[in-house]
Amino acid sequence: MKQKQNLRCSYCGSPAVLKPAAEVFQDPKQKGYVYVCSHYPVCDAYVGVHPGTKLPMGSLANAALRKKRILAHQAFDQIWKQGVMSRKQAYYWLSDKLGTDPAHTHIAMFGEYLCDQVICESRKVLANKRNIASAA
Ligand SMILES: [Zn+2]
């Protein structure tokens, strides 16, 4: 297993602790590990790990941000799922739109503002694609 990392909660500043997801969520069906704020559940911030590793998927997120990241990913993924661009091109396009470094353009690292931008820009591209399709 890869080495675990030292993360801090961006909401309350407490160190995050690596725990089995089944223990944190009190659900034996949950697999893998999560980095959870040491003040959880008072502070509701956590992030999952990449499967089979102890590497965090991104920064710790509270419920509102977790929801927003899911929505941002759903909107963005449609761009490459619908074949508007390849997945790689889509990430370059996104980093260009947001002005972020392509190497650090990961929705799992984004805060609410950037997630909103992802949703907005992705919807524009998808709306354009539909217009082109209906004009043809
Ligand atoms: Zn916290």
JSON list of N, CA, C and O and ligand atoms in Angstrom, two decimals, residues 8-15 37-40 42-45 60, ligand 1:
[
{"chain": "A", "resi": 8, "resn": "ARG", "atom": "N", "xyz": [-5.09, 18.18, 6.07]},
{"chain": "A", "resi": 8, "resn": "ARG", "atom": "CA", "xyz": [-5.78, 18.97, 7.06]},
{"chain": "A", "resi": 8, "resn": "ARG", "atom": "C", "xyz": [-7.18, 19.29, 6.56]},
{"chain": "A", "resi": 8, "resn": "ARG", "atom": "O", "xyz": [-7.40, 19.40, 5.37]},
{"chain": "A", "resi": 9, "resn": "CYS", "atom": "N", "xyz": [-8.08, 19.44, 7.50]},
{"chain": "A", "resi": 9, "resn": "CYS", "atom": "CA", "xyz": [-9.43, 19.84, 7.16]},
{"chain": "A", "resi": 9, "resn": "CYS", "atom": "C", "xyz": [-9.41, 21.32, 6.78]},
{"chain": "A", "resi": 9, "resn": "CYS", "atom": "O", "xyz": [-8.89, 22.14, 7.54]},
{"chain": "A", "resi": 10, "resn": "SER", "atom": "N", "xyz": [-9.96, 21.64, 5.60]},
{"chain": "A", "resi": 10, "resn": "SER", "atom": "CA", "xyz": [-9.93, 23.04, 5.16]},
{"chain": "A", "resi": 10, "resn": "SER", "atom": "C", "xyz": [-11.02, 23.87, 5.84]},
{"chain": "A", "resi": 10, "resn": "SER", "atom": "O", "xyz": [-11.07, 25.07, 5.66]},
{"chain": "A", "resi": 11, "resn": "TYR", "atom": "N", "xyz": [-11.89, 23.24, 6.60]},
{"chain": "A", "resi": 11, "resn": "TYR", "atom": "CA", "xyz": [-12.98, 23.97, 7.27]},
{"chain": "A", "resi": 11, "resn": "TYR", "atom": "C", "xyz": [-12.59, 24.37, 8.69]},
{"chain": "A", "resi": 11, "resn": "TYR", "atom": "O", "xyz": [-12.78, 25.51, 9.09]},
{"chain": "A", "resi": 12, "resn": "CYS", "atom": "N", "xyz": [-12.06, 23.42, 9.45]},
{"chain": "A", "resi": 12, "resn": "CYS", "atom": "CA", "xyz": [-11.77, 23.73, 10.86]},
{"chain": "A", "resi": 12, "resn": "CYS", "atom": "C", "xyz": [-10.28, 23.65, 11.17]},
{"chain": "A", "resi": 12, "resn": "CYS", "atom": "O", "xyz": [-9.87, 23.98, 12.28]},
{"chain": "A", "resi": 13, "resn": "GLY", "atom": "N", "xyz": [-9.46, 23.24, 10.18]},
{"chain": "A", "resi": 13, "resn": "GLY", "atom": "CA", "xyz": [-8.02, 23.23, 10.38]},
{"chain": "A", "resi": 13, "resn": "GLY", "atom": "C", "xyz": [-7.49, 22.04, 11.16]},
{"chain": "A", "resi": 13, "resn": "GLY", "atom": "O", "xyz": [-6.28, 21.94, 11.38]},
{"chain": "A", "resi": 14, "resn": "SER", "atom": "N", "xyz": [-8.36, 21.13, 11.56]},
{"chain": "A", "resi": 14, "resn": "SER", "atom": "CA", "xyz": [-7.90, 19.95, 12.31]},
{"chain": "A", "resi": 14, "resn": "SER", "atom": "C", "xyz": [-7.21, 18.96, 11.38]},
{"chain": "A", "resi": 14, "resn": "SER", "atom": "O", "xyz": [-7.52, 18.92, 10.19]},
{"chain": "A", "resi": 15, "resn": "PRO", "atom": "N", "xyz": [-6.30, 18.16, 11.90]},
{"chain": "A", "resi": 15, "resn": "PRO", "atom": "CA", "xyz": [-5.70, 17.14, 11.05]},
{"chain": "A", "resi": 15, "resn": "PRO", "atom": "C", "xyz": [-6.75, 16.09, 10.64]},
{"chain": "A", "resi": 15, "resn": "PRO", "atom": "O", "xyz": [-7.68, 15.81, 11.41]},
{"chain": "A", "resi": 37, "resn": "CYS", "atom": "N", "xyz": [-12.02, 14.31, 8.85]},
{"chain": "A", "resi": 37, "resn": "CYS", "atom": "CA", "xyz": [-11.64, 15.34, 9.81]},
{"chain": "A", "resi": 37, "resn": "CYS", "atom": "C", "xyz": [-11.67, 14.73, 11.21]},
{"chain": "A", "resi": 37, "resn": "CYS", "atom": "O", "xyz": [-12.58, 13.97, 11.55]},
{"chain": "A", "resi": 38, "resn": "SER", "atom": "N", "xyz": [-10.67, 15.02, 12.02]},
{"chain": "A", "resi": 38, "resn": "SER", "atom": "CA", "xyz": [-10.63, 14.43, 13.37]},
{"chain": "A", "resi": 38, "resn": "SER", "atom": "C", "xyz": [-11.78, 14.92, 14.24]},
{"chain": "A", "resi": 38, "resn": "SER", "atom": "O", "xyz": [-12.03, 14.36, 15.30]},
{"chain": "A", "resi": 39, "resn": "HIS", "atom": "N", "xyz": [-12.50, 15.95, 13.78]},
{"chain": "A", "resi": 39, "resn": "HIS", "atom": "CA", "xyz": [-13.70, 16.40, 14.50]},
{"chain": "A", "resi": 39, "resn": "HIS", "atom": "C", "xyz": [-14.99, 15.86, 13.89]},
{"chain": "A", "resi": 39, "resn": "HIS", "atom": "O", "xyz": [-16.08, 16.32, 14.25]},
{"chain": "A", "resi": 40, "resn": "TYR", "atom": "N", "xyz": [-14.86, 14.92, 12.97]},
{"chain": "A", "resi": 40, "resn": "TYR", "atom": "CA", "xyz": [-16.07, 14.28, 12.40]},
{"chain": "A", "resi": 40, "resn": "TYR", "atom": "C", "xyz": [-16.78, 13.51, 13.51]},
{"chain": "A", "resi": 40, "resn": "TYR", "atom": "O", "xyz": [-16.11, 12.90, 14.32]},
{"chain": "A", "resi": 42, "resn": "VAL", "atom": "N", "xyz": [-18.89, 16.11, 14.04]},
{"chain": "A", "resi": 42, "resn": "VAL", "atom": "CA", "xyz": [-19.22, 17.51, 14.33]},
{"chain": "A", "resi": 42, "resn": "VAL", "atom": "C", "xyz": [-18.85, 18.36, 13.11]},
{"chain": "A", "resi": 42, "resn": "VAL", "atom": "O", "xyz": [-19.62, 19.21, 12.65]},
{"chain": "A", "resi": 43, "resn": "CYS", "atom": "N", "xyz": [-17.65, 18.13, 12.60]},
{"chain": "A", "resi": 43, "resn": "CYS", "atom": "CA", "xyz": [-17.23, 18.74, 11.34]},
{"chain": "A", "resi": 43, "resn": "CYS", "atom": "C", "xyz": [-17.37, 17.67, 10.26]},
{"chain": "A", "resi": 43, "resn": "CYS", "atom": "O", "xyz": [-16.68, 16.66, 10.30]},
{"chain": "A", "resi": 44, "resn": "ASP", "atom": "N", "xyz": [-18.30, 17.88, 9.33]},
{"chain": "A", "resi": 44, "resn": "ASP", "atom": "CA", "xyz": [-18.64, 16.86, 8.35]},
{"chain": "A", "resi": 44, "resn": "ASP", "atom": "C", "xyz": [-17.77, 17.00, 7.09]},
{"chain": "A", "resi": 44, "resn": "ASP", "atom": "O", "xyz": [-18.25, 17.43, 6.06]},
{"chain": "A", "resi": 45, "resn": "ALA", "atom": "N", "xyz": [-16.50, 16.69, 7.24]},
{"chain": "A", "resi": 45, "resn": "ALA", "atom": "CA", "xyz": [-15.60, 16.82, 6.08]},
{"chain": "A", "resi": 45, "resn": "ALA", "atom": "C", "xyz": [-14.79, 15.53, 5.93]},
{"chain": "A", "resi": 45, "resn": "ALA", "atom": "O", "xyz": [-14.20, 15.04, 6.89]},
{"chain": "A", "resi": 60, "resn": "LEU", "atom": "N", "xyz": [-10.35, 17.51, 1.50]},
{"chain": "A", "resi": 60, "resn": "LEU", "atom": "CA", "xyz": [-11.53, 17.21, 2.31]},
{"chain": "A", "resi": 60, "resn": "LEU", "atom": "C", "xyz": [-12.69, 18.11, 1.92]},
{"chain": "A", "resi": 60, "resn": "LEU", "atom": "O", "xyz": [-12.48, 19.30, 1.64]},
{"chain": "B", "resi": 1, "resn": "ZN", "atom": "ZN", "xyz": [-12.94, 19.80, 10.11]}
]
